[in-house]
Coordinates of C-alpha atoms and ligand atoms in Angstrom, one line a residue:
Chain A
M24 CA 34.8 -45.4 39.1
T25 CA 32.0 -44.7 41.6
Q26 CA 28.3 -44.9 40.8
Q27 CA 27.9 -41.2 41.1
S28 CA 30.6 -40.0 38.7
N29 CA 29.5 -42.6 36.2
E30 CA 26.1 -41.1 36.3
S31 CA 27.3 -37.6 35.8
T32 CA 29.5 -38.4 32.8
R33 CA 26.6 -40.1 31.2
R34 CA 24.5 -37.1 31.8
G35 CA 27.2 -34.8 30.5
F36 CA 27.4 -36.9 27.4
L37 CA 23.6 -36.8 26.9
D38 CA 23.6 -33.0 27.2
V39 CA 26.2 -32.6 24.6
F40 CA 24.6 -35.2 22.3
I41 CA 21.2 -33.5 22.6
G42 CA 22.8 -30.1 22.0
I43 CA 24.5 -31.3 18.8
C44 CA 21.4 -33.0 17.5
S45 CA 19.3 -29.8 18.1
A46 CA 21.9 -27.7 16.3
I47 CA 21.9 -30.0 13.3
T48 CA 18.1 -30.0 13.2
A49 CA 18.0 -26.3 13.5
A50 CA 20.5 -25.9 10.6
A51 CA 18.7 -28.4 8.5
V52 CA 15.5 -26.4 8.9
T53 CA 17.0 -22.9 8.4
I54 CA 19.6 -23.3 5.7
P55 CA 17.1 -24.3 2.9
G56 CA 14.9 -21.3 4.0
L57 CA 17.9 -18.9 3.7
M58 CA 18.8 -20.3 0.3
Y59 CA 15.2 -19.9 -0.8
L60 CA 15.6 -16.2 -0.1
W61 CA 18.6 -16.0 -2.4
P62 CA 17.2 -15.2 -5.9
A63 CA 17.8 -18.1 -8.4
A64 CA 19.4 -16.8 -11.7
K65 CA 16.8 -15.9 -14.3
G66 CA 17.9 -15.6 -17.9
G67 CA 16.9 -12.1 -19.3
A68 CA 17.3 -11.1 -22.9
G69 CA 21.1 -11.4 -23.1
G70 CA 23.9 -12.0 -25.5
E71 CA 23.7 -9.7 -28.4
V72 CA 20.8 -7.2 -28.5
E73 CA 19.9 -5.5 -31.7
V74 CA 19.6 -1.7 -31.7
K75 CA 16.2 -1.5 -33.5
G76 CA 16.3 2.2 -34.2
A77 CA 20.0 2.4 -35.2
K78 CA 19.3 3.3 -38.8
N79 CA 17.1 6.3 -37.8
L80 CA 19.6 7.7 -35.3
A81 CA 21.2 11.0 -36.5
K82 CA 24.7 11.9 -35.4
G83 CA 24.8 12.9 -31.7
E84 CA 21.5 11.1 -31.0
S85 CA 21.1 8.2 -28.6
E86 CA 18.8 5.2 -28.0
I87 CA 18.2 3.4 -24.7
L88 CA 17.7 -0.4 -24.5
Q89 CA 18.2 -3.3 -22.1
V90 CA 20.9 -5.9 -22.2
K91 CA 20.4 -8.7 -19.7
G92 CA 17.9 -6.5 -17.9
K93 CA 20.4 -3.6 -17.6
A94 CA 19.9 -0.2 -19.3
V95 CA 22.4 0.7 -22.0
L96 CA 22.7 3.9 -24.0
V97 CA 23.8 3.6 -27.6
V98 CA 25.2 6.9 -29.1
R99 CA 25.6 7.6 -32.8
T100 CA 29.0 9.2 -33.2
S101 CA 30.7 10.7 -36.3
S102 CA 32.5 7.4 -36.9
G103 CA 29.9 4.8 -35.8
F104 CA 28.3 3.8 -32.6
D105 CA 29.3 3.8 -28.9
A106 CA 27.5 2.0 -26.1
Y107 CA 27.8 2.7 -22.4
S108 CA 25.9 1.5 -19.4
A109 CA 23.2 4.0 -18.5
I110 CA 23.4 3.1 -14.8
C111 CA 25.0 5.9 -12.9
P112 CA 27.8 4.4 -10.7
H113 CA 26.8 6.8 -8.0
L114 CA 23.4 5.5 -6.8
G115 CA 21.9 3.8 -9.9
C116 CA 19.8 6.4 -11.6
L117 CA 19.8 6.4 -15.4
V118 CA 22.0 9.0 -17.2
K119 CA 20.8 10.8 -20.3
W120 CA 22.9 11.6 -23.4
E121 CA 23.1 15.3 -24.1
G122 CA 24.0 15.4 -27.8
V123 CA 24.8 19.1 -27.9
R124 CA 27.2 19.2 -25.0
K125 CA 28.5 15.7 -25.9
E126 CA 28.1 14.6 -22.2
F127 CA 26.1 12.1 -20.2
L128 CA 24.1 13.8 -17.4
C129 CA 22.6 12.1 -14.3
P130 CA 19.3 13.7 -13.3
C131 CA 19.7 12.5 -9.6
H132 CA 22.7 14.3 -8.1
A133 CA 24.1 15.9 -11.2
A134 CA 27.0 13.6 -12.1
V135 CA 28.5 14.5 -15.5
F136 CA 30.5 12.1 -17.8
D137 CA 32.2 12.9 -21.1
S138 CA 31.5 11.1 -24.4
K139 CA 33.8 8.2 -23.4
G140 CA 32.0 7.7 -20.1
R141 CA 34.8 9.3 -17.9
V142 CA 33.8 11.4 -14.9
V143 CA 33.8 15.1 -15.5
S144 CA 32.1 16.3 -12.3
G145 CA 29.7 15.3 -9.6
P146 CA 29.6 12.5 -7.1
A147 CA 30.1 9.4 -9.3
P148 CA 32.9 7.3 -7.9
G149 CA 33.9 5.8 -11.3
P150 CA 33.2 5.9 -15.1
L151 CA 30.2 4.5 -17.1
S152 CA 31.2 1.0 -18.2
P153 CA 31.4 0.5 -21.9
Y154 CA 29.5 -2.1 -23.9
K155 CA 30.7 -3.9 -27.1
V156 CA 29.1 -2.7 -30.4
K157 CA 29.1 -4.8 -33.5
E158 CA 27.8 -3.7 -37.0
V159 CA 26.7 -6.4 -39.3
G160 CA 25.5 -5.0 -42.7
D161 CA 23.1 -2.2 -41.7
K162 CA 22.2 -3.8 -38.3
V163 CA 23.8 -2.8 -35.0
F164 CA 24.2 -5.2 -32.0
V165 CA 25.2 -4.5 -28.4
S166 CA 26.6 -6.9 -25.9
A167 CA 28.3 -6.9 -22.6
V168 CA 32.2 -6.8 -22.8
Chain B
M16 CA -17.2 -1.2 31.6
N17 CA -18.9 -4.4 32.6
A18 CA -19.8 -7.3 30.4
P19 CA -23.6 -8.0 30.0
G20 CA -25.1 -10.2 32.8
W21 CA -25.8 -13.3 30.6
L22 CA -22.2 -13.3 29.3
Q23 CA -20.8 -13.0 32.9
R24 CA -23.0 -15.9 34.0
F25 CA -22.0 -18.0 31.0
L26 CA -18.3 -17.4 31.7
N27 CA -18.5 -17.8 35.5
E28 CA -20.1 -21.2 35.2
R29 CA -17.2 -22.4 33.1
Y30 CA -14.1 -20.6 34.1
N31 CA -12.5 -19.2 37.3
M32 CA -13.1 -15.6 36.3
E33 CA -11.7 -14.2 39.6
V34 CA -8.2 -14.1 38.2
A35 CA -9.1 -12.4 34.9
N36 CA -11.4 -9.9 36.7
T37 CA -8.9 -8.8 39.2
F38 CA -6.2 -8.5 36.5
I39 CA -8.5 -6.3 34.3
D40 CA -9.7 -4.3 37.2
K41 CA -6.1 -3.7 38.4
Q42 CA -5.0 -2.6 35.0
M43 CA -7.9 -0.3 34.3
H44 CA -7.8 1.5 37.6
K45 CA -4.0 1.6 37.9
R46 CA -2.8 5.0 39.3
L47 CA -0.3 6.9 37.1
P48 CA 2.1 9.4 38.6
P49 CA 0.5 12.8 39.5
H50 CA 2.3 14.7 36.7
T51 CA 0.9 12.5 34.0
G52 CA -0.7 14.9 31.5
W53 CA -1.1 15.8 27.8
L54 CA 2.6 15.2 27.1
H55 CA 2.0 11.6 27.9
I56 CA -0.4 10.9 25.1
F57 CA 2.1 10.6 22.2
G58 CA 2.6 6.9 23.0
S59 CA -1.2 6.2 22.7
L60 CA -1.3 8.4 19.6
S61 CA 1.3 6.2 17.9
L62 CA -0.6 3.1 19.0
L63 CA -3.9 4.5 17.6
L64 CA -2.1 5.2 14.3
F65 CA -0.7 1.6 14.2
I66 CA -4.3 0.4 14.6
S67 CA -5.5 2.7 11.9
Q68 CA -2.7 1.6 9.6
T69 CA -3.7 -2.1 10.2
I70 CA -7.3 -1.5 9.4
T71 CA -6.8 0.7 6.3
G72 CA -4.0 -1.6 5.2
I73 CA -6.3 -4.7 5.2
L74 CA -8.9 -2.8 3.3
L75 CA -6.4 -1.7 0.6
L76 CA -5.2 -5.3 0.3
I77 CA -8.7 -6.4 -0.9
Y78 CA -8.1 -4.6 -4.3
Y79 CA -4.3 -4.2 -4.4
R80 CA -2.3 -6.4 -6.8
P81 CA 1.4 -6.8 -6.2
T82 CA 2.7 -7.2 -9.7
P83 CA 4.5 -4.6 -12.0
D84 CA 1.7 -4.9 -14.6
E85 CA -1.2 -4.5 -12.2
A86 CA 0.0 -2.6 -9.1
H87 CA -0.4 1.0 -10.5
A88 CA -3.7 0.2 -12.1
S89 CA -5.1 -1.4 -9.0
I90 CA -4.3 1.7 -7.0
Q91 CA -6.1 3.7 -9.6
Y92 CA -9.0 1.4 -9.2
I93 CA -9.0 1.8 -5.5
T94 CA -8.9 5.6 -5.6
G95 CA -11.2 6.1 -8.6
E96 CA -13.8 3.4 -8.4
A97 CA -13.9 1.4 -5.1
H98 CA -16.4 3.1 -2.7
F99 CA -14.4 5.2 -0.3
G100 CA -11.2 3.7 -1.7
W101 CA -9.7 7.2 -2.0
L102 CA -10.3 7.8 1.7
Y103 CA -8.6 4.6 2.8
R104 CA -5.6 5.1 0.6
Q105 CA -5.2 8.7 1.8
V106 CA -5.7 7.8 5.5
H107 CA -3.1 5.0 5.1
A108 CA -0.6 7.3 3.3
W109 CA -1.0 10.2 5.8
G110 CA -1.2 7.8 8.7
A111 CA 2.3 6.5 7.9
S112 CA 3.8 10.0 8.1
L113 CA 1.8 10.9 11.2
M114 CA 2.9 7.6 12.9
I115 CA 6.5 8.5 12.4
L116 CA 5.9 12.0 13.7
G117 CA 4.0 10.6 16.7
L118 CA 6.8 8.2 17.6
T119 CA 9.3 11.0 17.2
L120 CA 7.4 13.3 19.6
H121 CA 7.0 10.3 22.0
M122 CA 10.8 9.8 22.0
I123 CA 11.5 13.5 22.4
R124 CA 9.1 13.5 25.5
T125 CA 10.7 10.4 27.1
Y126 CA 14.2 11.7 26.3
F127 CA 13.9 15.1 27.8
M128 CA 12.0 13.8 30.8
G129 CA 14.7 11.2 31.5
S130 CA 12.1 8.4 31.5
Y131 CA 14.6 6.0 29.8
K132 CA 16.7 5.7 33.0
K133 CA 16.7 2.8 35.3
P134 CA 14.5 0.7 35.6
R135 CA 13.1 1.6 32.1
E136 CA 16.1 1.0 29.9
L137 CA 14.5 -1.9 28.1
T138 CA 11.3 0.0 27.5
W139 CA 13.4 2.7 25.7
M140 CA 15.3 0.1 23.7
T141 CA 12.2 -1.7 22.5
G142 CA 10.9 1.7 21.7
V143 CA 13.9 2.4 19.4
M144 CA 13.3 -0.9 17.7
I145 CA 9.6 0.1 17.2
F146 CA 10.9 3.3 15.6
V147 CA 13.2 1.5 13.2
V148 CA 10.6 -1.1 12.2
T149 CA 8.1 1.7 11.6
I150 CA 10.6 3.5 9.2
T151 CA 11.1 0.1 7.4
F152 CA 7.3 0.0 7.0
G153 CA 7.5 3.4 5.3
F154 CA 10.3 2.3 3.0
T155 CA 8.6 -1.0 1.9
G156 CA 5.2 0.6 1.6
Y157 CA 6.4 3.4 -0.6
L158 CA 7.3 1.1 -3.5
L159 CA 3.9 -0.7 -3.6
P160 CA 2.0 1.8 -5.9
W161 CA 4.8 1.1 -8.5
N162 CA 5.0 4.7 -9.7
Q163 CA 8.0 6.6 -11.1
I164 CA 9.0 8.4 -8.0
A165 CA 8.7 5.2 -5.8
F166 CA 10.6 3.0 -8.3
W167 CA 13.5 5.4 -8.6
A168 CA 13.6 6.3 -4.9
T169 CA 13.8 2.5 -4.2
T170 CA 16.5 2.1 -6.8
V171 CA 18.6 4.8 -5.1
G172 CA 17.8 3.6 -1.6
T173 CA 18.7 -0.1 -2.3
E174 CA 21.8 1.2 -4.2
S175 CA 22.9 2.9 -0.9
A176 CA 22.5 -0.5 0.8
A177 CA 25.2 -1.9 -1.6
K178 CA 27.7 0.5 0.0
V179 CA 27.5 -1.3 3.4
P180 CA 31.0 -2.7 4.1
Y181 CA 31.6 -6.4 3.2
I182 CA 28.0 -7.6 2.9
G183 CA 26.6 -4.7 0.8
G184 CA 26.5 -6.4 -2.5
W185 CA 24.9 -9.5 -1.0
L186 CA 22.4 -7.4 0.9
Q187 CA 21.3 -5.4 -2.1
Y188 CA 20.9 -8.6 -4.2
C189 CA 18.7 -10.1 -1.5
L190 CA 16.7 -6.9 -1.0
R191 CA 16.0 -6.5 -4.7
G192 CA 15.6 -10.2 -5.5
G193 CA 18.1 -9.7 -8.4
D194 CA 20.4 -7.0 -9.9
A195 CA 17.8 -4.3 -10.4
V196 CA 14.5 -3.2 -9.0
T197 CA 11.9 -5.5 -10.7
G198 CA 8.7 -7.4 -10.0
E199 CA 10.8 -9.6 -7.7
T200 CA 11.6 -6.5 -5.6
L201 CA 7.9 -5.7 -5.5
S202 CA 7.0 -9.2 -4.3
R203 CA 9.6 -9.0 -1.6
F204 CA 8.7 -5.6 -0.3
F205 CA 5.0 -6.6 -0.4
V206 CA 5.6 -9.7 1.8
V207 CA 7.7 -7.7 4.2
H208 CA 5.2 -4.9 4.4
V209 CA 2.0 -6.8 4.8
I210 CA 3.0 -10.0 6.6
I211 CA 6.4 -9.8 8.4
L212 CA 6.5 -6.3 9.8
P213 CA 3.0 -6.2 11.1
W214 CA 3.7 -9.2 13.3
V215 CA 7.1 -8.0 14.3
L216 CA 5.7 -4.7 15.3
T217 CA 2.7 -6.2 17.1
G218 CA 5.2 -8.3 19.2
L219 CA 7.4 -5.3 19.9
I220 CA 4.5 -3.1 21.0
A221 CA 3.2 -5.9 23.3
V222 CA 6.6 -6.2 25.0
H223 CA 6.9 -2.4 25.2
L224 CA 3.5 -1.9 26.7
F225 CA 4.0 -4.8 29.1
L226 CA 7.3 -3.3 30.3
M227 CA 5.7 0.2 30.6
R228 CA 2.9 -1.3 32.8
A229 CA 5.4 -3.4 34.9
T230 CA 7.4 -0.3 36.0
N231 CA 4.5 2.2 35.8
L232 CA 5.4 5.6 34.3
A233 CA 8.4 7.5 35.5
T234 CA 8.2 10.5 37.8
M235 CA 10.7 13.3 37.7
E236 CA 12.5 12.2 40.8
R237 CA 16.2 11.0 40.9
V238 CA 16.9 7.4 40.0
G239 CA 16.5 5.1 43.0
E240 CA 15.1 7.9 45.2
E241 CA 11.5 7.8 44.0
K242 CA 9.1 8.3 46.8
K243 CA 6.1 6.1 46.8
T244 CA 3.2 8.5 46.1
P245 CA 0.1 7.7 48.1
E246 CA -2.6 5.9 46.1
E247 CA -5.0 8.8 46.2
C248 CA -2.5 11.3 44.7
G249 CA -2.1 9.3 41.5
I250 CA -4.0 9.9 38.3
P251 CA -6.4 7.0 37.7
F252 CA -5.7 5.4 34.3
F253 CA -9.5 4.9 33.9
P254 CA -11.3 7.2 33.5
V255 CA -8.9 10.2 33.6
H256 CA -6.1 9.2 31.3
V257 CA -8.4 7.1 29.0
A258 CA -10.6 10.2 28.6
K259 CA -7.5 12.1 27.3
E260 CA -6.8 9.3 24.9
G261 CA -10.4 9.5 23.7
V262 CA -9.9 13.2 22.9
V263 CA -6.7 12.3 21.0
A264 CA -8.5 9.6 19.0
V265 CA -11.3 11.9 17.9
L266 CA -8.8 14.7 17.0
L267 CA -6.7 12.2 15.1
I268 CA -9.6 11.0 13.0
A269 CA -10.4 14.7 12.2
V270 CA -6.8 15.5 11.3
L271 CA -6.5 12.3 9.1
V272 CA -9.7 13.1 7.2
T273 CA -8.9 16.8 6.8
L274 CA -5.4 16.1 5.4
S275 CA -6.8 13.4 3.1
V276 CA -9.4 15.8 1.6
L277 CA -7.3 19.0 1.5
S278 CA -3.9 17.6 0.6
P279 CA -4.2 14.2 -1.1
W280 CA -1.2 12.1 -2.2
E281 CA -0.8 11.8 -5.9
I282 CA -0.5 8.5 -7.7
G283 CA 1.9 9.7 -10.3
E284 CA 3.1 8.1 -13.5
P285 CA 3.6 4.3 -13.6
A286 CA 7.2 3.1 -13.1
N287 CA 9.4 3.2 -16.2
P288 CA 12.7 1.3 -15.7
L289 CA 14.1 3.1 -18.8
S290 CA 13.7 6.7 -17.7
T291 CA 14.7 8.4 -14.5
P292 CA 12.5 11.5 -13.7
P293 CA 14.2 14.6 -12.3
H294 CA 14.3 15.4 -8.5
I295 CA 14.0 12.0 -7.0
K296 CA 13.7 12.5 -3.3
P297 CA 12.8 10.1 -0.5
E298 CA 10.0 10.6 2.0
W299 CA 10.6 13.4 4.5
Y300 CA 11.8 11.1 7.3
F301 CA 14.7 9.8 5.1
L302 CA 15.8 13.3 4.1
P303 CA 18.4 13.8 6.9
S304 CA 20.2 10.5 6.0
Y305 CA 19.8 11.2 2.3
Q306 CA 21.5 14.6 2.7
L307 CA 24.1 13.4 5.1
L308 CA 25.2 10.7 2.6
K309 CA 26.0 13.5 0.1
Y310 CA 28.8 15.0 2.2
F311 CA 30.9 11.7 2.0
Q312 CA 32.7 11.4 -1.3
G313 CA 35.9 9.9 -2.6
P314 CA 37.1 6.3 -2.4
Y315 CA 35.9 5.6 1.2
G316 CA 33.0 8.1 1.0
A317 CA 30.2 5.7 0.7
F318 CA 31.6 3.5 3.5
M319 CA 32.0 6.5 5.8
G320 CA 28.5 7.8 4.8
I321 CA 26.9 4.6 5.9
I322 CA 28.7 4.7 9.2
A323 CA 27.7 8.3 9.7
C324 CA 24.1 7.4 9.1
S325 CA 24.1 4.4 11.5
V326 CA 25.8 6.1 14.4
P327 CA 22.8 8.2 15.4
F328 CA 20.6 5.1 15.6
A329 CA 23.2 3.2 17.6
L330 CA 23.5 6.1 20.0
L331 CA 19.8 6.3 20.4
F332 CA 19.5 2.6 21.1
F333 CA 22.3 2.4 23.6
W334 CA 21.6 5.8 25.2
P335 CA 20.3 4.4 28.6
M336 CA 23.6 2.5 28.9
L337 CA 25.6 5.6 28.1
D338 CA 23.8 8.2 30.2
R339 CA 23.8 6.7 33.7
G340 CA 23.3 10.0 35.6
K341 CA 20.7 9.9 38.3
E342 CA 18.8 13.1 37.5
R343 CA 15.7 13.1 35.4
H344 CA 14.7 16.7 35.4
P345 CA 15.9 18.4 32.2
R346 CA 17.3 21.4 34.1
K347 CA 19.6 19.2 36.0
R348 CA 20.9 17.3 33.0
P349 CA 22.5 20.1 30.9
L350 CA 24.8 17.7 29.0
A351 CA 22.1 15.2 28.0
V352 CA 19.7 18.0 27.1
G353 CA 22.3 19.8 25.1
F354 CA 23.3 16.7 23.3
G355 CA 19.6 15.9 22.5
L356 CA 19.0 19.5 21.2
I357 CA 22.1 19.3 19.0
G358 CA 20.9 16.0 17.5
L359 CA 17.4 17.3 16.9
I360 CA 18.6 20.6 15.3
S361 CA 21.1 18.7 13.1
A362 CA 18.4 16.4 11.9
L363 CA 16.0 19.3 11.1
A364 CA 18.8 21.2 9.3
L365 CA 19.9 18.2 7.3
G366 CA 16.3 17.5 6.4
Y367 CA 15.7 21.0 5.2
L368 CA 18.9 21.0 3.1
G369 CA 17.8 17.7 1.7
H370 CA 14.4 19.2 0.9
V371 CA 15.8 22.2 -1.0
S372 CA 18.9 20.6 -2.6
G373 CA 18.9 20.7 -6.4
L374 CA 15.9 23.1 -6.4
E375 CA 15.3 26.8 -6.9
K376 CA 13.6 28.6 -4.1
S377 CA 12.6 32.3 -3.4
Y378 CA 13.3 33.9 0.0
F379 CA 12.4 37.6 0.6
G380 CA 11.9 38.2 -3.1
A381 CA 15.4 36.9 -4.1
R382 CA 15.8 33.6 -6.0
Y383 CA 18.4 31.0 -5.0
H384 CA 19.5 27.8 -6.6
F385 CA 20.6 25.2 -4.0
S386 CA 23.3 22.8 -5.0
E387 CA 23.1 19.1 -4.3
K388 CA 25.0 19.8 -1.0
G389 CA 22.5 22.4 -0.2
W390 CA 24.7 25.6 -0.7
P391 CA 22.6 28.5 -2.2
T392 CA 23.7 30.7 -5.1
R393 CA 21.7 33.8 -5.9
I394 CA 20.1 33.9 -9.3
A395 CA 19.8 37.2 -11.1
D396 CA 16.3 38.5 -11.1
D397 CA 15.9 38.6 -14.9
A398 CA 17.2 35.0 -15.4
P399 CA 14.5 32.7 -16.8
P400 CA 13.2 30.1 -14.4
S401 CA 15.1 26.8 -14.9
D402 CA 13.3 23.5 -15.1
S403 CA 14.5 22.7 -11.5
G404 CA 12.1 25.3 -10.0
G405 CA 10.3 24.1 -6.9
H406 CA 7.5 25.7 -5.1
Ligands
LIG514 C1 4.1 2.0 18.0 C2 5.0 2.5 18.7 C3 4.8 2.9 20.2 C4 3.7 2.7 21.0 C5 2.4 2.2 20.6 C6 4.1 3.2 22.3 C7 3.2 3.2 23.4 C8 3.6 3.7 24.6 C9 2.6 4.1 25.6 C10 1.1 4.0 25.5 C11 3.3 4.5 26.7 C12 2.7 5.1 27.9 C13 2.3 6.6 27.7 C14 3.4 7.5 27.3 O1 4.4 7.6 28.1 O2 3.3 8.1 26.2 C15 4.7 4.3 26.4 C16 5.8 4.6 27.3 C17 7.2 4.6 26.9 N1 7.7 4.6 25.7 FE1 6.5 4.0 24.0 N2 5.4 3.6 22.3 C18 5.9 3.4 21.1 C19 7.2 3.7 20.6 C20 8.3 4.1 21.5 C21 9.5 4.6 21.0 C22 9.9 4.7 19.6 C23 10.3 4.9 22.2 C24 11.6 5.5 22.3 C25 12.6 5.2 21.6 C26 9.5 4.7 23.3 C27 9.9 4.8 24.6 C28 9.0 4.7 25.7 C29 9.4 4.9 27.1 C30 10.9 5.1 27.7 C31 8.3 4.8 27.9 C32 8.2 4.9 29.4 C33 7.7 6.3 29.7 C34 7.5 6.6 31.2 O3 7.6 5.6 31.9 O4 7.3 7.7 31.5 N3 8.2 4.2 22.9 N4 4.9 3.8 25.1
LIG515 S1 22.7 8.6 -9.0 FE1 23.7 9.6 -10.6 S2 24.6 11.3 -9.5 FE2 23.6 10.2 -7.9

């Protein structure tokens, strides 16, 4: 091997080596920063949430509460209680229970759901998701399914 | 425009002021093309508004508190008790809308005069970036008062982000700092609005102005066939064009103060995450996208809607690459002008439909109810007004 080509392979190697080291340094500096931006899980009030006003709800009335930070509507039916996510699957507004029409209505773009959360009309791409209801004595609890 | 004598002596003894002096002199007395007139002030208008937003924004920061518990009350303190606080809040809120309007007019001017063509393609592209950043300023700033309308407009806005293909869910989680709009969202929007975007925009404007100066303003001649106008035919930047800008600055202050006094922005109810108020609508500059999204339904609707809303911006950004014709004069570019007019009229029409959708309006004595998609139905004259009545 001549002096010259020896020189140029050493240079080529150095270029690659410096390139790799710079890339690793850049990654080591940016990746923790990106991870920092990703929200770390925070425990909200979760598990089973008591429906405080359950006793005072007349048939066809509803109460709104939060389960793990998400709004849930509890409806008193003729046979007990039903609970559905209040978050409209269209664009996230909160639906209201209309006791007389027995329908959930969204105030934002007029999506309508029946008493089982199924889409009746409007732009919602899917139904309201149900929540689990448990009655213990005269207390009522709601939790995610 | 000369520095006082003692300052000049002080600097001359220490630095080689030749270079700086020639540079400043050249920039100040630069000759602009002979046709430079009042249509060319929308760029400066936007710049003046950015300066105004920066000053009023810093003043608001002194009393504003970016937490769900304090944000709304701190705005009430600013408008109710801090001396002249009402004025700074109003000028900042109105300034945001006027800045977007100013940029839009500036873009319309440069589009129809063909100024984006070679060699000014990058000037145009940095301009489109400035426009998008300014809109993002509006979106993040809107949430800061933490009132009902802002909270729910942001909920709906970030929910649309979730429909972006593949990365939507991830994007929404990062934007909101969690599953829902909460204090985490407020912190994030605050940081973006008062730290990140101001510096990004400052950098972009610096590049934009540098490029604008490097190529000088465009004439109406064909690309590559511009004749060198003799020095004495050009319009001197100082004092002629600067005088026009002075007039614009004074008028702008008058307009900002008048709007602030005669048509102040309300603070509204504090945000309530358990109740959505009726008629959530975004700011006027989002209305065209807001309305366009509504026409895309069904399983792939949201996906197609996002695409439909991004295409106009992509077209705008890459326009100098797509339109390579040599003509600049609007009368010689029927296609580009037609295309531009169609875009403009569609945006106005969609914006108007977005504005009336879901409301009741009266036209020529007859009442109409507009559906979410904006189709009107006549309401009988004796029907009682519904709760959705607008004005
Ligand atoms: C804060 C935002 C902006 C500021 C401060 C600004 C400022 C300016 C100024 C002072 C000029 C020279 C005077 C004039 O032609 O009006 C200019 C030129 C120009 N701007 Fe902007 N501008 C902004 C945003 C934009 C946007 C959004 C676009 C387009 C998408 C754009 C495209 C252009 C082009 C193509 C020129 C060259 C015009 C020519 O040579 O005739 N600018 N800008
Ligand atoms: S958010 Fe409920 S219909 Fe759009």
